[in-house]
Coordinates of C-alpha atoms and ligand atoms in Angstrom, one line a residue:
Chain A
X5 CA 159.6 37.7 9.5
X6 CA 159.1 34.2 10.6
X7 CA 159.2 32.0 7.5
X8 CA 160.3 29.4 9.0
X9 CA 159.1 25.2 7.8
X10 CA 156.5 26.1 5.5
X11 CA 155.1 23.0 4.2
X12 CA 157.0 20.5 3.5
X13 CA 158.2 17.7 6.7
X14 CA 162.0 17.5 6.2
X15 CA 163.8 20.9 6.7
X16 CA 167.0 19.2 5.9
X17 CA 170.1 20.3 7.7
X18 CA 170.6 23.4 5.8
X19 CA 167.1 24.3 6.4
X20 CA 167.6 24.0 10.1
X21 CA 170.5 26.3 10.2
X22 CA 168.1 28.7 8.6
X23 CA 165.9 27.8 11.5
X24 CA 168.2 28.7 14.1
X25 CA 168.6 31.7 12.8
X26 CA 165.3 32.8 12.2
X27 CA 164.7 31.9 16.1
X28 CA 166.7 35.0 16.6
X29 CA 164.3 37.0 15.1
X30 CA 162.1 39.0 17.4
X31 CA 158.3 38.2 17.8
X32 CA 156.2 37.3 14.7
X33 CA 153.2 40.4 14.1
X34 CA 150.7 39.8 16.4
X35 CA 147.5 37.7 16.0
X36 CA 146.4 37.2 12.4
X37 CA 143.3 36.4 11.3
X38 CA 139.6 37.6 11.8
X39 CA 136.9 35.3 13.4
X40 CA 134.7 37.3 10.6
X41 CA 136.2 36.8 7.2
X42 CA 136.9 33.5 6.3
X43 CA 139.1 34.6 3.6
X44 CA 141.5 35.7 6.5
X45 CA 144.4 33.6 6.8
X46 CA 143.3 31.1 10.3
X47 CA 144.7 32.1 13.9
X48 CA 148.1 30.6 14.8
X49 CA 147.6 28.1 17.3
X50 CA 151.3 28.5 19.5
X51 CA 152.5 26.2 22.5
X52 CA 155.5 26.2 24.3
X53 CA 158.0 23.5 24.5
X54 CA 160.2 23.3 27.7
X55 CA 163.0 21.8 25.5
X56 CA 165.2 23.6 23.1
X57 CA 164.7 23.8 19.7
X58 CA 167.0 21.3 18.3
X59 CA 165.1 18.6 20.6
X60 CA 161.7 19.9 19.5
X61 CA 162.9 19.4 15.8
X62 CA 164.9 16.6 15.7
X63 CA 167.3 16.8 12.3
X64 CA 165.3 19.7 11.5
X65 CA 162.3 17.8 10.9
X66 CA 158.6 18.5 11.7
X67 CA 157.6 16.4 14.7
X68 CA 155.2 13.4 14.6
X69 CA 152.8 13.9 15.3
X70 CA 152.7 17.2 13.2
X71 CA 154.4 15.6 10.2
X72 CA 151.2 13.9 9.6
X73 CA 149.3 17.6 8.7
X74 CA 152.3 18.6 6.0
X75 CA 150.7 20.0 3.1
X76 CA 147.9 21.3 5.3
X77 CA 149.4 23.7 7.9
X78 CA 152.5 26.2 8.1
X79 CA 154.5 25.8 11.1
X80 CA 157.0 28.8 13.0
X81 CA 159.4 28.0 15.6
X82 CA 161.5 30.6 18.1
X83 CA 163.3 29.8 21.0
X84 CA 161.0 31.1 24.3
X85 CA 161.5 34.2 26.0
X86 CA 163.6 33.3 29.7
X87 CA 164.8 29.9 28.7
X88 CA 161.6 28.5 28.1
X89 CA 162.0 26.4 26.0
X90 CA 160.8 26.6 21.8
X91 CA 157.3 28.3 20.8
X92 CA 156.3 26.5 18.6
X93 CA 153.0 27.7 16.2
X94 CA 150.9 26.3 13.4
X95 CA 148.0 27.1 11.4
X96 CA 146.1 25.9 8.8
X97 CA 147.1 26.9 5.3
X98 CA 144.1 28.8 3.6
X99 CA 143.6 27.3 0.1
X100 CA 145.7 23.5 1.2
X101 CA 143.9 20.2 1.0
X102 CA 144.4 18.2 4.2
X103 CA 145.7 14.9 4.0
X104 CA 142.6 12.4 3.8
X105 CA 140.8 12.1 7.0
X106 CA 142.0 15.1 8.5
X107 CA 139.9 16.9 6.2
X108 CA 136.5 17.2 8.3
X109 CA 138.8 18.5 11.0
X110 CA 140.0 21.2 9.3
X111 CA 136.8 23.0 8.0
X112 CA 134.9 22.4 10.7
X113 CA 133.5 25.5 13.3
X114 CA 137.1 25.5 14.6
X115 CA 140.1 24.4 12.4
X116 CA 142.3 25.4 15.0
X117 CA 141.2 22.6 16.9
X118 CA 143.4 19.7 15.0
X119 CA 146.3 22.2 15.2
X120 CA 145.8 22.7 18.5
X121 CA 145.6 19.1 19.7
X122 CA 148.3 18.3 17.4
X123 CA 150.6 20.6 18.9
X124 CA 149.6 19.3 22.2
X125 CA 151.2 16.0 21.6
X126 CA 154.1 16.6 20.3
X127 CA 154.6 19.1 23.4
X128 CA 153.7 15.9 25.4
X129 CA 155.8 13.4 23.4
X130 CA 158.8 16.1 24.0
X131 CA 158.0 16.9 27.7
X132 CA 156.8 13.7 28.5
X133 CA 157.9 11.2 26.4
X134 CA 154.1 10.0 25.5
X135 CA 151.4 11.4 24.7
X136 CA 148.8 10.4 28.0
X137 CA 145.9 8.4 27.6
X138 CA 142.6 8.5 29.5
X139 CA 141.6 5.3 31.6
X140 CA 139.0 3.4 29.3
X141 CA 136.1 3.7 31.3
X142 CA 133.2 0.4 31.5
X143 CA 131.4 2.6 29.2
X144 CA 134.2 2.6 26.5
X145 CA 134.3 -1.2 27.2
X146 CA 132.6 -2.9 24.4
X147 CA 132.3 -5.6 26.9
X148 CA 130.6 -4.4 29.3
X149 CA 128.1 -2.9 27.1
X150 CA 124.3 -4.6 28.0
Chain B
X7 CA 136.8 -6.0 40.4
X8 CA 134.4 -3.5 42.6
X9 CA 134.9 0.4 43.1
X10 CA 133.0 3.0 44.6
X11 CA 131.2 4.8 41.5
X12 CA 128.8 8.0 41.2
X13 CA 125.1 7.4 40.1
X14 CA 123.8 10.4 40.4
X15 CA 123.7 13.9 42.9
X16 CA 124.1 12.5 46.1
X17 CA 123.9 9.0 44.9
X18 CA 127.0 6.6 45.2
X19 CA 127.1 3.2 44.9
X20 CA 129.7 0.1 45.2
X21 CA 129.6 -1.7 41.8
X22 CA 131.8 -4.0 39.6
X23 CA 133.6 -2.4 37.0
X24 CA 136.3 -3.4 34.6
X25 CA 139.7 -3.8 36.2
X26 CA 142.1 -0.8 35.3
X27 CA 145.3 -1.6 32.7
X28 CA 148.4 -0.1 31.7
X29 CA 147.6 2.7 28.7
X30 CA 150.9 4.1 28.6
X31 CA 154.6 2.8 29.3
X32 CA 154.8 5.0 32.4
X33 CA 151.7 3.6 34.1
X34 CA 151.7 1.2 37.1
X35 CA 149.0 -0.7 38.2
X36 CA 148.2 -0.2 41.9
X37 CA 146.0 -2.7 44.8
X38 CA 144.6 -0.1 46.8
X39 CA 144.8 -0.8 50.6
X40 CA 143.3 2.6 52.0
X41 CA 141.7 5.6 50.6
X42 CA 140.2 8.2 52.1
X43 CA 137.1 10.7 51.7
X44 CA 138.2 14.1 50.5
X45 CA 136.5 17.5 50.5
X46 CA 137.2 18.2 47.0
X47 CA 134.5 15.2 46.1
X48 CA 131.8 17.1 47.5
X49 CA 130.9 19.1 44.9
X50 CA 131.1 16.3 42.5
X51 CA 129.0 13.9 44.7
X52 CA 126.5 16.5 44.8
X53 CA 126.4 16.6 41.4
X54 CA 128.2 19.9 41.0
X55 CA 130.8 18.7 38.0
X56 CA 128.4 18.4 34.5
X57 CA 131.2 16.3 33.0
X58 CA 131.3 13.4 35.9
X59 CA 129.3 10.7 34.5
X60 CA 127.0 7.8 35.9
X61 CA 129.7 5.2 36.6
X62 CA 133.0 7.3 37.3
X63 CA 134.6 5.8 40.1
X64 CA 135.6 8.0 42.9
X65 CA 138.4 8.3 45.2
X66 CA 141.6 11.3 45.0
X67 CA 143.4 10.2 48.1
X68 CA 145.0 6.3 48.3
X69 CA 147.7 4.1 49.1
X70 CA 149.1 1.0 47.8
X71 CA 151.1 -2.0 46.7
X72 CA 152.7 -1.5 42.8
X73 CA 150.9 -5.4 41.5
X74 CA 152.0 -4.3 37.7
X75 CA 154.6 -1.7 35.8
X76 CA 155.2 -0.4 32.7
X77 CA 157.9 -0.6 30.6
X78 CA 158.8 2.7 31.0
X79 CA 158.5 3.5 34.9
X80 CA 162.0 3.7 36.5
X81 CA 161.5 3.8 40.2
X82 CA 158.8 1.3 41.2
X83 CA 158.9 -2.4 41.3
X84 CA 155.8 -4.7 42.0
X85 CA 155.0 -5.1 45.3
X86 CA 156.4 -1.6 46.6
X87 CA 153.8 0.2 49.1
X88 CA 153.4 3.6 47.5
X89 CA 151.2 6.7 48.2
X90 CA 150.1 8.0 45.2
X91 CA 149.7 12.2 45.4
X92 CA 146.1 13.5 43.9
X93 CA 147.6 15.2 41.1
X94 CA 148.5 13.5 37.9
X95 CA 151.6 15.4 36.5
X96 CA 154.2 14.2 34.0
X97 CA 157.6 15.5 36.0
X98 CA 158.6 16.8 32.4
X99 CA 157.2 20.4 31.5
X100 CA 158.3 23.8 32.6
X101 CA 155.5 24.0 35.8
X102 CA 156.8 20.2 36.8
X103 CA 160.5 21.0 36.4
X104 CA 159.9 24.5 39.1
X105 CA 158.1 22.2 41.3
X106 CA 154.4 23.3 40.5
X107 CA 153.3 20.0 39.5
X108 CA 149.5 21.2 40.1
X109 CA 150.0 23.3 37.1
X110 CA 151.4 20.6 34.9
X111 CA 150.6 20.8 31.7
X112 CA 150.8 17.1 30.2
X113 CA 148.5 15.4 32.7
X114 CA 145.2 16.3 31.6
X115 CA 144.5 13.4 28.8
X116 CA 142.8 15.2 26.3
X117 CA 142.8 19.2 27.6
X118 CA 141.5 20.3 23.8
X119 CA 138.4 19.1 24.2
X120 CA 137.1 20.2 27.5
X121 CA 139.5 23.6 27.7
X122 CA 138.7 26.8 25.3
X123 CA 142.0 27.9 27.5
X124 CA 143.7 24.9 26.4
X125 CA 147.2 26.0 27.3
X126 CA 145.9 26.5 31.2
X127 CA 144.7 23.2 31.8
X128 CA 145.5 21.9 35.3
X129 CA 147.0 19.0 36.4
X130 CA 145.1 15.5 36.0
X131 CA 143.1 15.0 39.2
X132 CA 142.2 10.9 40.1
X133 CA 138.5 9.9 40.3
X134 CA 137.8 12.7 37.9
X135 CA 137.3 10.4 35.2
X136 CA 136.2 10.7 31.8
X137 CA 135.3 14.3 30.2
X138 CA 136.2 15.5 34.0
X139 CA 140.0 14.6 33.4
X140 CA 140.2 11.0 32.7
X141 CA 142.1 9.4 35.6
X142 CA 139.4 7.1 37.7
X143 CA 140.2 6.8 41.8
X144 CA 140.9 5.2 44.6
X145 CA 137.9 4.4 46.0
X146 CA 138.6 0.4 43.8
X147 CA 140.1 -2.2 44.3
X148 CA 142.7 -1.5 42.0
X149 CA 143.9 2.1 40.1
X150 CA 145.8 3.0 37.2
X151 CA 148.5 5.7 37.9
X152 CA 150.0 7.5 34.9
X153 CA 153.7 8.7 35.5
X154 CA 154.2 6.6 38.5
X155 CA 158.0 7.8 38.3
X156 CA 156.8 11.7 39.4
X157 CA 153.5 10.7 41.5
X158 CA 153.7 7.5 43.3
X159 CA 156.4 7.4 46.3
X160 CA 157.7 4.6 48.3
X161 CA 156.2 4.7 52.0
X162 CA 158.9 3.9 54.3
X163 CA 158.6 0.8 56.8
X164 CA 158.2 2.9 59.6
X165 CA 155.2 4.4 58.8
X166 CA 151.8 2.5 58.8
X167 CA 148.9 2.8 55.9
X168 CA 146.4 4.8 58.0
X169 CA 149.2 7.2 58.4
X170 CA 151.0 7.2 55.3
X171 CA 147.3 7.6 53.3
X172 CA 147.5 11.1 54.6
X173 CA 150.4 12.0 52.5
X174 CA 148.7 11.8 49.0
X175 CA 146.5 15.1 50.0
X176 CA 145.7 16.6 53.0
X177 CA 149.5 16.7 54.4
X178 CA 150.8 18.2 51.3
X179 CA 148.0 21.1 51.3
X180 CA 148.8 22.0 54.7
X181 CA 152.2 22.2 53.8
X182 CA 151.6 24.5 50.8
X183 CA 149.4 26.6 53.2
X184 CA 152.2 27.3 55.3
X185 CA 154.8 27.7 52.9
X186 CA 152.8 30.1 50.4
X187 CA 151.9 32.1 54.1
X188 CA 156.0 32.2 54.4
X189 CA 155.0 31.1 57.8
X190 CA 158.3 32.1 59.6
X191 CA 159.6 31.3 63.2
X192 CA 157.8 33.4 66.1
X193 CA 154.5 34.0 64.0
X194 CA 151.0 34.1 64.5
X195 CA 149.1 31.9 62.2
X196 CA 145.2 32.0 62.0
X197 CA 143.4 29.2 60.1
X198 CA 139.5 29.3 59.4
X199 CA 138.6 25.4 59.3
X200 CA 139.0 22.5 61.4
X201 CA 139.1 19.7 58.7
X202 CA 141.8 17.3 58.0
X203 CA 143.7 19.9 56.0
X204 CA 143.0 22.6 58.4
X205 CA 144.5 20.6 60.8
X206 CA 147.7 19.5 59.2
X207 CA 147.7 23.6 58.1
X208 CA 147.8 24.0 61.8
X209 CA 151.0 21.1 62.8
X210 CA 153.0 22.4 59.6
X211 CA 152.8 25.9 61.2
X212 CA 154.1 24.8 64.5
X213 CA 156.9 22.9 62.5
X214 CA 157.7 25.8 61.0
X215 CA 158.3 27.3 64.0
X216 CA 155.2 29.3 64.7
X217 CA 154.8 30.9 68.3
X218 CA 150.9 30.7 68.5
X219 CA 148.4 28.6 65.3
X220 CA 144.8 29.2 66.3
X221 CA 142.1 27.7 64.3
X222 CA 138.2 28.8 63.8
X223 CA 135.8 26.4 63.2
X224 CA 132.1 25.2 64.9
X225 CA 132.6 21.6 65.5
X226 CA 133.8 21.4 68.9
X227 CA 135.2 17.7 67.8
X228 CA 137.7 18.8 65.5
X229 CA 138.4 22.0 67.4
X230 CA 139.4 19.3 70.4
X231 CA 141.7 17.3 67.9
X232 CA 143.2 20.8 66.6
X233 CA 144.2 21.4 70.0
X234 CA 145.2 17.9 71.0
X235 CA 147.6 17.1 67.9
X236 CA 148.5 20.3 66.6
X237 CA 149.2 22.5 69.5
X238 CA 146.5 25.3 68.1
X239 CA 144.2 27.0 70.4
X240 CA 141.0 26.2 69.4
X241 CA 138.1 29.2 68.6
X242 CA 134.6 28.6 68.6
X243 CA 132.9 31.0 66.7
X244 CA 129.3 30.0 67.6
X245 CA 130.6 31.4 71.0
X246 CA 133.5 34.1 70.4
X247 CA 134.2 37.5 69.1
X248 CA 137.0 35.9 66.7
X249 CA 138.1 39.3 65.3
X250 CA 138.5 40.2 68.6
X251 CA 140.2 37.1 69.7
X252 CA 142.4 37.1 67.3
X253 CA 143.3 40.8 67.5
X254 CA 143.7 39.8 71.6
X255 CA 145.9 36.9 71.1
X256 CA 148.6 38.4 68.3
X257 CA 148.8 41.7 70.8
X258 CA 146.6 44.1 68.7
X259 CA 148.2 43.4 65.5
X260 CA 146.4 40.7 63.9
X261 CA 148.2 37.3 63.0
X262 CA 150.8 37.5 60.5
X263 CA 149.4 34.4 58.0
X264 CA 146.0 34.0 57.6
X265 CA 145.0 30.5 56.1
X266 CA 141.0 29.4 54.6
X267 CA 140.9 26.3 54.8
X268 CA 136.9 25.7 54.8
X269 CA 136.8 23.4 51.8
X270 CA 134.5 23.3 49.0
X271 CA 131.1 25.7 49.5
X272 CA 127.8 23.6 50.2
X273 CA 125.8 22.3 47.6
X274 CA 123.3 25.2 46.6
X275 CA 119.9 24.4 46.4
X276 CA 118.5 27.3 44.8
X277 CA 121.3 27.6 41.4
X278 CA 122.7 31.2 43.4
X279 CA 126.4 31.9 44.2
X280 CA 126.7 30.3 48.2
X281 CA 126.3 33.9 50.1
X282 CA 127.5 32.5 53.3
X283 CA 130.6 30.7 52.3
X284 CA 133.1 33.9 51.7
X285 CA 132.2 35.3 55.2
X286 CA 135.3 33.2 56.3
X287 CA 137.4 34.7 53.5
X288 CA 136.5 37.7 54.5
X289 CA 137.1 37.7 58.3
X290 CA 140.8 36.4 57.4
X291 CA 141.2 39.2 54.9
X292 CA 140.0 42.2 58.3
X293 CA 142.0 40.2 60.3
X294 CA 145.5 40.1 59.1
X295 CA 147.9 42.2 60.0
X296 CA 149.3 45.3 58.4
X297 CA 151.6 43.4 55.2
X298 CA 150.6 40.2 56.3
X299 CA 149.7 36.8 54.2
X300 CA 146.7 35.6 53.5
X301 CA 146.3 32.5 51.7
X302 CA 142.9 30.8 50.4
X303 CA 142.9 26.7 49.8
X304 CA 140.7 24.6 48.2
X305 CA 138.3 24.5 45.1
X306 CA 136.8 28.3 45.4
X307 CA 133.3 29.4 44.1
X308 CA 134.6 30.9 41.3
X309 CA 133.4 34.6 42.2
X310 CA 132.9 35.8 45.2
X311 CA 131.1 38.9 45.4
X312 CA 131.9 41.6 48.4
X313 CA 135.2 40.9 48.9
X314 CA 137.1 43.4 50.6
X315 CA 139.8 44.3 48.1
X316 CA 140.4 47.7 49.5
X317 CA 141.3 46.3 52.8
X318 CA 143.9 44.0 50.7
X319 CA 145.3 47.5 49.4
X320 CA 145.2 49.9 52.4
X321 CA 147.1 46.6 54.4
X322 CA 149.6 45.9 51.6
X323 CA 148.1 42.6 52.4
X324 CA 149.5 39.3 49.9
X325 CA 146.9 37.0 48.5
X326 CA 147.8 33.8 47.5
X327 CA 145.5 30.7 46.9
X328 CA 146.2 26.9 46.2
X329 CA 143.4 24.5 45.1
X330 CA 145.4 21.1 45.1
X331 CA 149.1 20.5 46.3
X332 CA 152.6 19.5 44.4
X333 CA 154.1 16.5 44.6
X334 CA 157.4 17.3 46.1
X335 CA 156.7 17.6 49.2
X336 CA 155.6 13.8 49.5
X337 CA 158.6 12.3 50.6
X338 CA 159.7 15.2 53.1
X339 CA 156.3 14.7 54.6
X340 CA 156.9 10.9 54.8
X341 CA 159.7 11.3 56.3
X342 CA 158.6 12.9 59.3
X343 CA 156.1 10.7 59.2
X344 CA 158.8 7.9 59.9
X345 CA 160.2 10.3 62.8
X346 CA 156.4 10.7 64.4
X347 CA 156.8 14.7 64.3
X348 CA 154.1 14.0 61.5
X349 CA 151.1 12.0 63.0
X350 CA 148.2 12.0 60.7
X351 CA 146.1 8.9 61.6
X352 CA 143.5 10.8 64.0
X353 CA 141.6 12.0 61.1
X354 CA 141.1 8.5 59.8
X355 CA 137.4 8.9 62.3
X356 CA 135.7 6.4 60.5
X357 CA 137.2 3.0 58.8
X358 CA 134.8 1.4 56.9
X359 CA 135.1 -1.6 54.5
X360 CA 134.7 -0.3 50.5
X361 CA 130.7 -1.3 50.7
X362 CA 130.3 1.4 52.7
X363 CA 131.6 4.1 50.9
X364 CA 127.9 5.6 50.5
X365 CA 127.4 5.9 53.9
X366 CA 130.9 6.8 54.7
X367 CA 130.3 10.0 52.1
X368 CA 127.4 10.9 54.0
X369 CA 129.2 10.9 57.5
X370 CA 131.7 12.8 56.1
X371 CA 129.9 15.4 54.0
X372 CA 127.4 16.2 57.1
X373 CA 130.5 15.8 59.2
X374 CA 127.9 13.4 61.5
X375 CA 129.2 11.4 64.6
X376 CA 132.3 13.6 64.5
X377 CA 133.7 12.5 60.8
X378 CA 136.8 14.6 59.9
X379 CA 137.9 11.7 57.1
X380 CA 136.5 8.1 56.2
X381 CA 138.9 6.3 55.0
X382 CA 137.9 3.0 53.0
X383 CA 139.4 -0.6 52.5
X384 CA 138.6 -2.7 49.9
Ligands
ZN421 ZN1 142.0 15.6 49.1
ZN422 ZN1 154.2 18.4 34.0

């Protein structure tokens, strides 16, 4: 069920097809994954898109900023229940080394947490066009430190 | 420039703090010329919110002129007098596109970190800055507003800043009240506080066509101004039977919408749940009538313990609550403003230059000298 983008950023056109198709597939199994056994594959971290798939993948290719975690996370996409939109999941892939830098991230108490915010902005940079930045507050300010 | 900052619980102070800038293309940069108290700061100026920090400048509720843009707002130009709506919502995602722009789910700038739920974070929220949401206020000289295209709207010339300010919070909410109450021509409508959002509760009811609004509060001030701009019969329940008030004055049936709108519970001293607050959520709930509406505003106390569920079943009674308005009502409401069936500037009570935002906050918190809102200029 579901293999859909694993690893690799450019699902190529023929790839995408495949994609499409796979969309029509009915749910993937349920949660994976046990908090308790870390030899369990990780928890698929899932957030819908209110755009349609070929928007959410572009040319069939992994969204930035997701395209940056390839080689480290598998990724499924289905078009939402209700015109919704894409769900769009990810989770890290047990045994992958994470690009540099992302590394800490991903073996921390909670690898879903990368994935997650990950996710988040490219639902953002889809819904929203960018991906929102807090004020900088006079504590952040470098010059207003005394 | 300066801006009206927390210190500490129930410790505000004006200070000088770096001048806002554009972060994102959608941003404009606005001059606040008003902005107003709001009950939703309560709890945070008592200290109630462990993410505000020393320093976050306060202020949901302000209005305007655009002095910078960014590259990628459409609709505003410098020098346009906007409103800006408390919620920070990107006008993109699913909640946005149905109109539920309190639910967005792009506005909160960095949900991950602050939400286990992290697909049910809220809308962005200004002057909840920082770990609290990231968006400073109003209470400034000048304020960054993210997606200025869905949350910033043009006040028209006919309408003047103390009223127009009105139309970023408290105007919307009372809106909402009466549209999730389905408040329908010839109805009873019964609304438990006499703030500025109970108030414009009340004036949205009679626009909606409502035969009879009462409103229950203590202050006999606000009761006076419910009944003077709003057309509601006032009920003072220091000195009435309300139940049986009410049940009088809707001809033994009870009113058909029944609408909280007693703000944010009192700070609590002692670390318990507030056991006097829900009493008002509860008289609402015995109150309404047989398949009636009852509709709770406003940031709640996250459980509320004896609350009478069965009577919600034996009634068929419909709950529904609200803690912060959308956004599309703004320009409706601004334009009744422009045709005066919308008068708002009343609960402006107390004008007071930005330095005295501290005091202001306490007028308004102990709702002293009569304070519905102070509203601020910098
Ligand atoms: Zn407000
Ligand atoms: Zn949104």
């Amino acid at each position: 069920m579901g293999r859909l983008a694993r690893a690799g950023p450019a699902l190529g056109s023929a790839a995408l097809t495949g994609a499409v198709r796979l969309l029509l597939v009915p749910r993937w199994r349920g949660r994976t994954g046990a908090d308790s056994d870390p030899a369990a594959p990780a928890r698929w971290e899932v957030v819908t898109v209110d755009r349609p798939p070929e928007q959410v993948l572009p040319d069939g290719r992994w969204p930035e900023p997701l395209r940056r975690l390839d080689g480290a996370v598998e990724v499924r996409v289905r078009a939402a229940p209700g015109d919704r939109g894409t769900e769009l999941a990810a989770r890290p892939l047990a045994g992958a080394t994470p690009p540099a830098g992302l590394a800490a991230h991903l073996v921390g108490d909670d690898p879903g947490l990368l994935v997650r915010r990950t996710l988040r902005q490219v639902k953002q940079r889809v819904e929203a066009g960018e991906v929102l930045r807090a004020d900088r507050s006079a504590l952040d300010r470098p010059e207003v430190h005394g | 420039m300066r801006a009206l900052c927390w210190v500490a619980a129930d410790e505000l102070a004006v200070r000088e703090v770096p001048d806002p800038e554009l972060r994102n293309e959608r941003d404009v940069i606005v001059r606040v010329r008003r902005s107003a108290t709001c009950g939703g700061d309560l709890p945070l100026l008592a200290g109630r919110d462990p993410l505000l920090r020393t320093g976050d400048v306060l202020g949901a509720e302000f209005l305007g002129e655009v002095v910078e843009v960014g590259p990628g707002v459409r609709r505003h130009r410098t020098g346009d007098r906007v409103v800006v709506g408390t919620s920070v919502a990107c006008g993109g995602c699913w909640y946005c596109r149905q109109g539920l722009h309190s639910c967005c789910d792009n506005a909160h700038a960095d949900p991950a970190s602050v939400d286990p739920d992290w697909g049910r974070s809220d809308a962005g929220c200004f002057g909840r800055p920082r770990a609290a949401g990231g968006f400073a206020g109003g209470h400034a000289e000048y304020v960054r507003v993210p997606y200025a295209d869905v949350g910033a709207f043009r006040v028209p010339d006919a309408v003047d800043d103390d009223r127009a300010l009105f139309a970023a919070d408290a105007a919307p909410t009372g809106w909402l009240a009466a549209e999730l109450g389905a408040v329908r021509p010839g109805d009873v409508v019964a609304i438990w506080g006499a703030g500025a959002v109970g108030q414009l509760t009340a004036r949205a009811a009679v626009l909606r066509g409502a035969s009879r609004v009462l409103v229950v509060d203590r202050h006999e001030d606000r009761l006076r101004m419910a009944e003077r701009h709003s057309g509601a019969e006032p009920l003072d329940y220091r000195r009435t039977d309300v139940a049986a008030e009410l049940r009088d004055r809707s001809g033994g049936r009870g009113p058909d919408v029944c609408v909280v709108a007693v703000g944010a519970p009192p700070p609590d001293r002692f670390g318990g749940r507030s056991a006097d607050r829900p009493d008002a959520r509860r008289e609402a709930v015995h109150a309404c009538r047989k398949g009636g509406v009852v509709v709770v505003l406003g940031a709640a106390d996250g459980f509320v313990d004896a609350f009478p569920l069965g009577t919600v079943t034996d009634r068929r009674l419909t709950l529904r609550g609200a803690r912060r308005p959308d956004l599309r009502d703004v320009p409706m409401l601004l334009d009744r403003m422009a045709r005066d069936e919308l008068c708002t500037e009343h609960l402006a009570t107390h004008r007071l230059p930005l330095e005295h935002g501290p005091q202001g906050y306490e007028l308004f918190r102990d709702r002293a000298d009569g304070c519905v809102r102070a509203v601020f200029t910098p």
